[in-house]
């Protein structure tokens, strides 16, 4: 279990990754009954949106295993404008971060085994993915530093995204880091993806997985998201022009 001062939840997700690490260290812990022997999967009926690890002896490991193996589905943002890909999609909860709104944010389990968030805003100048990613990083890094998030090496991956018959460039930064607090340390792995968007706007998505106890499993989940899911974030087909940059 990982605990954090309540301010950690208020600050989290407001600037995606690296600040997603703040939400991964979530306020409080879910109530769990762990009855299975070590190494056994959870009883299917105990797997819920609140606790996707169910009654496994190690619910965190079981939850990460689901994120590494379950099929993809999708959720939508509050305004039904974004098509958001998520593994084991029924067990993600769309969350609202009071005081620090985003276009859309989601958590996997009450213990926040993984989180995803989307940032959509206007931009002056080119709205190319690399320019949008640079704008986001410039904004996020000082806030992360001030809240104990320490970023390790960053690796950039250039990808493409198919939108209808059009092939568009996108960029993804792979990130590893940690969150230090008075209550201890949590490690995480994650990624930040920047997309082509409507002229004058930026669209960025962050994804992070807790990696303190099960680093290899967390990296598998993160790498699957990059390889299979990141390029599936698209505006819904009925969205024909830039939506208002609303948040909640």
Short mmCIF file of C-alpha atoms in Angstrom, two decimals:
data_model
loop_
_atom_site.label_atom_id
_atom_site.label_comp_id
_atom_site.label_asym_id
_atom_site.label_seq_id
_atom_site.Cartn_x
_atom_site.Cartn_y
_atom_site.Cartn_z
CA UNK A 1 0.00 0.00 0.00
CA UNK A 2 1.17 3.55 -0.62
CA UNK A 3 0.01 6.62 1.24
CA UNK A 4 0.40 10.30 0.49
CA UNK A 5 -0.61 13.57 2.04
CA UNK A 6 -4.06 14.60 0.74
CA UNK A 7 -2.45 17.46 -1.16
CA UNK A 8 -0.81 14.83 -3.37
CA UNK A 9 -4.17 13.94 -4.89
CA UNK A 10 -5.11 17.58 -5.38
CA UNK A 11 -1.89 18.35 -7.23
CA UNK A 12 -1.85 15.14 -9.24
CA UNK A 13 -2.83 14.85 -12.88
CA UNK A 14 -2.99 18.62 -13.21
CA UNK A 15 -0.02 18.49 -15.55
CA UNK A 16 -0.01 14.85 -16.66
CA UNK A 17 3.35 13.15 -16.59
CA UNK A 18 5.65 13.65 -14.68
CA UNK A 19 3.03 14.91 -12.24
CA UNK A 20 1.04 11.71 -12.81
CA UNK A 21 3.41 10.22 -10.26
CA UNK A 22 1.69 12.28 -7.58
CA UNK A 23 -1.62 10.56 -8.25
CA UNK A 24 0.04 7.15 -8.36
CA UNK A 25 0.97 7.70 -4.74
CA UNK A 26 -2.73 8.05 -4.10
CA UNK A 27 -4.52 9.27 -1.01
CA UNK A 28 -5.51 6.31 1.13
CA UNK A 29 -5.76 2.60 0.31
CA UNK A 30 -8.58 0.44 -0.93
CA UNK A 31 -10.15 -2.11 1.38
CA UNK A 32 -9.00 -5.56 0.25
CA UNK A 33 -9.45 -9.15 1.34
CA UNK A 34 -6.51 -11.20 0.10
CA UNK A 35 -7.43 -14.89 0.31
CA UNK A 36 -5.65 -16.56 -2.57
CA UNK A 37 -2.35 -18.41 -2.08
CA UNK A 38 0.85 -16.73 -3.23
CA UNK A 39 1.14 -16.65 -7.02
CA UNK A 40 -2.50 -17.58 -7.68
CA UNK A 41 -4.67 -15.24 -9.78
CA UNK A 42 -7.65 -13.53 -8.13
CA UNK A 43 -11.05 -15.15 -8.03
CA UNK A 44 -12.85 -13.62 -11.06
CA UNK A 45 -15.85 -12.43 -9.04
CA UNK A 46 -13.56 -10.38 -6.77
CA UNK A 47 -12.10 -8.33 -9.65
CA UNK A 48 -13.83 -4.95 -9.56
CA UNK A 49 -13.28 -1.41 -10.79
CA UNK A 50 -12.33 -0.44 -7.24
CA UNK A 51 -9.91 -3.36 -6.87
CA UNK A 52 -8.88 -4.96 -10.20
CA UNK A 53 -6.38 -7.11 -8.28
CA UNK A 54 -9.26 -8.85 -6.52
CA UNK A 55 -8.46 -11.28 -3.73
CA UNK A 56 -4.99 -12.14 -5.05
CA UNK A 57 -2.27 -12.46 -2.42
CA UNK A 58 -0.52 -9.59 -4.24
CA UNK A 59 -3.28 -7.41 -5.73
CA UNK A 60 -0.80 -4.96 -7.27
CA UNK A 61 0.92 -7.73 -9.22
CA UNK A 62 -2.45 -9.15 -10.28
CA UNK A 63 -3.67 -5.73 -11.45
CA UNK A 64 -0.52 -5.16 -13.52
CA UNK A 65 -0.90 -8.63 -15.01
CA UNK A 66 -4.39 -7.67 -16.20
CA UNK A 67 -3.03 -4.51 -17.80
CA UNK A 68 -0.46 -6.63 -19.60
CA UNK A 69 -2.92 -9.21 -20.92
CA UNK A 70 -6.54 -7.99 -21.09
CA UNK A 71 -7.97 -6.72 -24.40
CA UNK A 72 -8.28 -3.07 -25.37
CA UNK A 73 -11.46 -1.08 -25.13
CA UNK A 74 -12.12 2.65 -24.90
CA UNK A 75 -13.70 5.35 -22.81
CA UNK A 76 -14.81 8.86 -23.74
CA UNK A 77 -14.24 12.23 -22.16
CA UNK A 78 -17.08 14.09 -20.44
CA UNK A 79 -18.07 15.87 -23.68
CA UNK A 80 -17.98 12.70 -25.83
CA UNK A 81 -15.32 14.24 -28.05
CA UNK A 82 -12.32 11.96 -27.43
CA UNK A 83 -11.94 8.21 -28.07
CA UNK A 84 -9.58 7.09 -25.29
CA UNK A 85 -8.04 3.57 -25.54
CA UNK A 86 -7.62 1.62 -22.29
CA UNK A 87 -6.76 -2.01 -21.52
CA UNK A 88 -9.41 -3.70 -19.34
CA UNK A 89 -11.43 -0.57 -19.99
CA UNK A 90 -14.41 -1.41 -17.76
CA UNK A 91 -12.19 -1.28 -14.70
CA UNK A 92 -10.98 2.29 -15.22
CA UNK A 93 -12.76 5.16 -13.51
CA UNK A 94 -12.94 8.62 -15.03
CA UNK A 95 -11.90 11.03 -12.29
CA UNK A 96 -12.26 14.75 -11.76
CA UNK A 97 -9.38 16.56 -10.07
CA UNK A 98 -10.84 19.57 -8.29
CA UNK A 99 -8.68 22.66 -8.55
CA UNK A 100 -6.46 21.17 -11.26
CA UNK A 101 -8.72 20.18 -14.16
CA UNK A 102 -7.74 18.23 -17.27
CA UNK A 103 -9.58 17.36 -20.45
CA UNK A 104 -9.97 13.80 -19.14
CA UNK A 105 -8.31 11.72 -16.41
CA UNK A 106 -8.69 8.07 -15.43
CA UNK A 107 -7.39 5.79 -12.69
CA UNK A 108 -7.05 2.03 -12.53
CA UNK A 109 -8.23 0.88 -9.12
CA UNK A 110 -8.67 2.82 -5.91
CA UNK A 111 -5.01 2.10 -5.18
CA UNK A 112 -4.10 3.85 -8.45
CA UNK A 113 -2.06 1.08 -10.03
CA UNK A 114 -2.05 3.12 -13.24
CA UNK A 115 -3.33 6.52 -14.31
CA UNK A 116 -3.96 8.25 -17.63
CA UNK A 117 -4.68 11.88 -18.36
CA UNK A 118 -5.22 14.12 -21.38
CA UNK A 119 -4.22 17.76 -21.73
CA UNK A 120 -5.77 19.87 -24.50
CA UNK A 121 -5.06 23.56 -24.92
CA UNK A 122 -4.42 26.30 -27.42
CA UNK A 123 -0.94 27.15 -28.69
CA UNK A 124 0.60 30.02 -30.60
CA UNK A 125 2.79 29.08 -33.52
CA UNK A 126 3.08 25.57 -34.95
CA UNK A 127 0.93 22.86 -33.41
CA UNK A 128 3.34 20.12 -34.41
CA UNK A 129 3.65 17.29 -31.86
CA UNK A 130 7.23 18.15 -30.86
CA UNK A 131 6.32 21.80 -30.25
CA UNK A 132 3.35 20.74 -28.14
CA UNK A 133 5.43 18.28 -26.15
CA UNK A 134 8.08 20.94 -25.51
CA UNK A 135 5.40 23.34 -24.27
CA UNK A 136 4.03 20.73 -21.92
CA UNK A 137 7.45 19.75 -20.51
CA UNK A 138 8.43 23.39 -19.95
CA UNK A 139 5.23 23.90 -18.00
CA UNK A 140 5.26 20.64 -16.04
CA UNK A 141 8.85 20.25 -14.97
CA UNK A 142 9.07 23.10 -12.39
CA UNK A 143 5.81 21.97 -10.78
CA UNK A 144 7.05 18.39 -10.61
CA UNK A 145 10.35 19.49 -9.05
CA UNK A 146 8.53 21.50 -6.42
CA UNK A 147 6.46 18.47 -5.42
CA UNK A 148 9.21 15.90 -5.02
CA UNK A 149 8.94 14.21 -8.43
CA UNK A 150 12.39 13.28 -9.71
CA UNK A 151 12.73 12.36 -13.38
CA UNK A 152 15.33 9.92 -14.67
CA UNK A 153 16.34 9.36 -18.25
CA UNK A 154 13.93 10.33 -20.99
CA UNK A 155 13.84 8.50 -24.32
CA UNK A 156 12.03 9.94 -27.33
CA UNK A 157 10.22 7.71 -29.81
CA UNK A 158 8.83 8.99 -33.11
CA UNK A 159 5.72 7.21 -34.31
CA UNK A 160 2.83 7.64 -36.69
CA UNK A 161 -0.90 7.65 -36.20
CA UNK A 162 -3.53 6.57 -38.73
CA UNK A 163 -6.60 8.81 -38.75
CA UNK A 164 -8.88 7.63 -41.50
CA UNK A 165 -6.77 7.53 -44.65
CA UNK A 166 -4.25 10.01 -43.25
CA UNK A 167 -0.92 9.06 -41.64
CA UNK A 168 0.18 11.66 -39.08
CA UNK A 169 3.40 12.00 -37.07
CA UNK A 170 3.36 11.78 -33.28
CA UNK A 171 6.08 11.69 -30.63
CA UNK A 172 6.30 9.81 -27.33
CA UNK A 173 8.71 10.39 -24.45
CA UNK A 174 9.39 7.34 -22.28
CA UNK A 175 9.94 8.44 -18.69
CA UNK A 176 11.04 6.83 -15.44
CA UNK A 177 11.15 8.55 -12.10
CA UNK A 178 10.22 8.58 -8.46
CA UNK A 179 8.11 10.49 -5.99
CA UNK A 180 9.81 11.33 -2.69
CA UNK A 181 7.71 12.38 0.27
CA UNK A 182 7.80 12.33 4.04
CA UNK A 183 6.00 8.99 3.88
CA UNK A 184 8.54 7.27 1.65
CA UNK A 185 9.39 6.76 -1.99
CA UNK A 186 7.40 5.45 -4.95
CA UNK A 187 8.90 4.56 -8.32
CA UNK A 188 6.95 4.78 -11.55
CA UNK A 189 7.34 4.35 -15.30
CA UNK A 190 5.33 6.23 -17.85
CA UNK A 191 5.09 7.96 -21.18
CA UNK A 192 3.96 11.28 -22.63
CA UNK A 193 2.49 11.26 -26.14
CA UNK A 194 1.90 14.37 -28.26
CA UNK A 195 -0.42 14.29 -31.25
CA UNK A 196 -1.33 16.35 -34.29
CA UNK A 197 -4.43 18.31 -33.40
CA UNK A 198 -6.59 21.03 -34.86
CA UNK A 199 -4.73 24.19 -35.94
CA UNK A 200 -3.85 26.33 -32.95
CA UNK A 201 -4.29 23.53 -30.41
CA UNK A 202 -2.19 20.94 -28.58
CA UNK A 203 -3.25 17.43 -27.57
CA UNK A 204 -1.02 15.53 -25.12
CA UNK A 205 -1.66 12.29 -23.23
CA UNK A 206 0.18 10.97 -20.21
CA UNK A 207 0.22 7.40 -18.90
CA UNK A 208 1.97 6.12 -15.77
CA UNK A 209 2.22 2.84 -13.88
CA UNK A 210 3.43 2.23 -10.33
CA UNK A 211 6.75 0.39 -10.42
CA UNK A 212 7.92 0.33 -6.81
CA UNK A 213 7.39 -3.40 -6.20
CA UNK A 214 7.03 -4.84 -9.72
CA UNK A 215 9.21 -2.85 -12.06
CA UNK A 216 9.40 -5.39 -14.89
CA UNK A 217 5.62 -5.82 -14.97
CA UNK A 218 5.12 -2.05 -14.90
CA UNK A 219 7.50 -1.56 -17.84
CA UNK A 220 5.62 -4.25 -19.76
CA UNK A 221 2.37 -2.38 -19.20
CA UNK A 222 3.91 0.97 -20.18
CA UNK A 223 5.55 -0.48 -23.30
CA UNK A 224 2.30 -2.13 -24.34
CA UNK A 225 0.51 1.20 -24.03
CA UNK A 226 3.14 2.85 -26.24
CA UNK A 227 3.15 0.08 -28.85
CA UNK A 228 -0.59 -0.64 -29.02
CA UNK A 229 -2.58 2.14 -27.43
CA UNK A 230 -0.96 5.56 -27.62
CA UNK A 231 -1.68 6.04 -31.32
CA UNK A 232 -5.35 5.09 -30.88
CA UNK A 233 -6.31 8.32 -29.10
CA UNK A 234 -8.43 10.25 -31.61
CA UNK A 235 -11.18 12.81 -31.73
CA UNK A 236 -14.58 11.22 -32.22
CA UNK A 237 -15.80 11.20 -35.82
CA UNK A 238 -18.47 13.83 -35.24
CA UNK A 239 -15.82 16.36 -34.09
CA UNK A 240 -15.05 18.28 -37.28
CA UNK A 241 -13.41 21.41 -35.84
CA UNK A 242 -11.40 22.33 -32.78
CA UNK A 243 -13.51 21.91 -29.65
CA UNK A 244 -13.42 24.58 -26.99
CA UNK A 245 -10.52 23.73 -24.62
CA UNK A 246 -12.80 22.88 -21.72
CA UNK A 247 -11.57 21.03 -18.64
CA UNK A 248 -13.15 19.48 -15.58
#
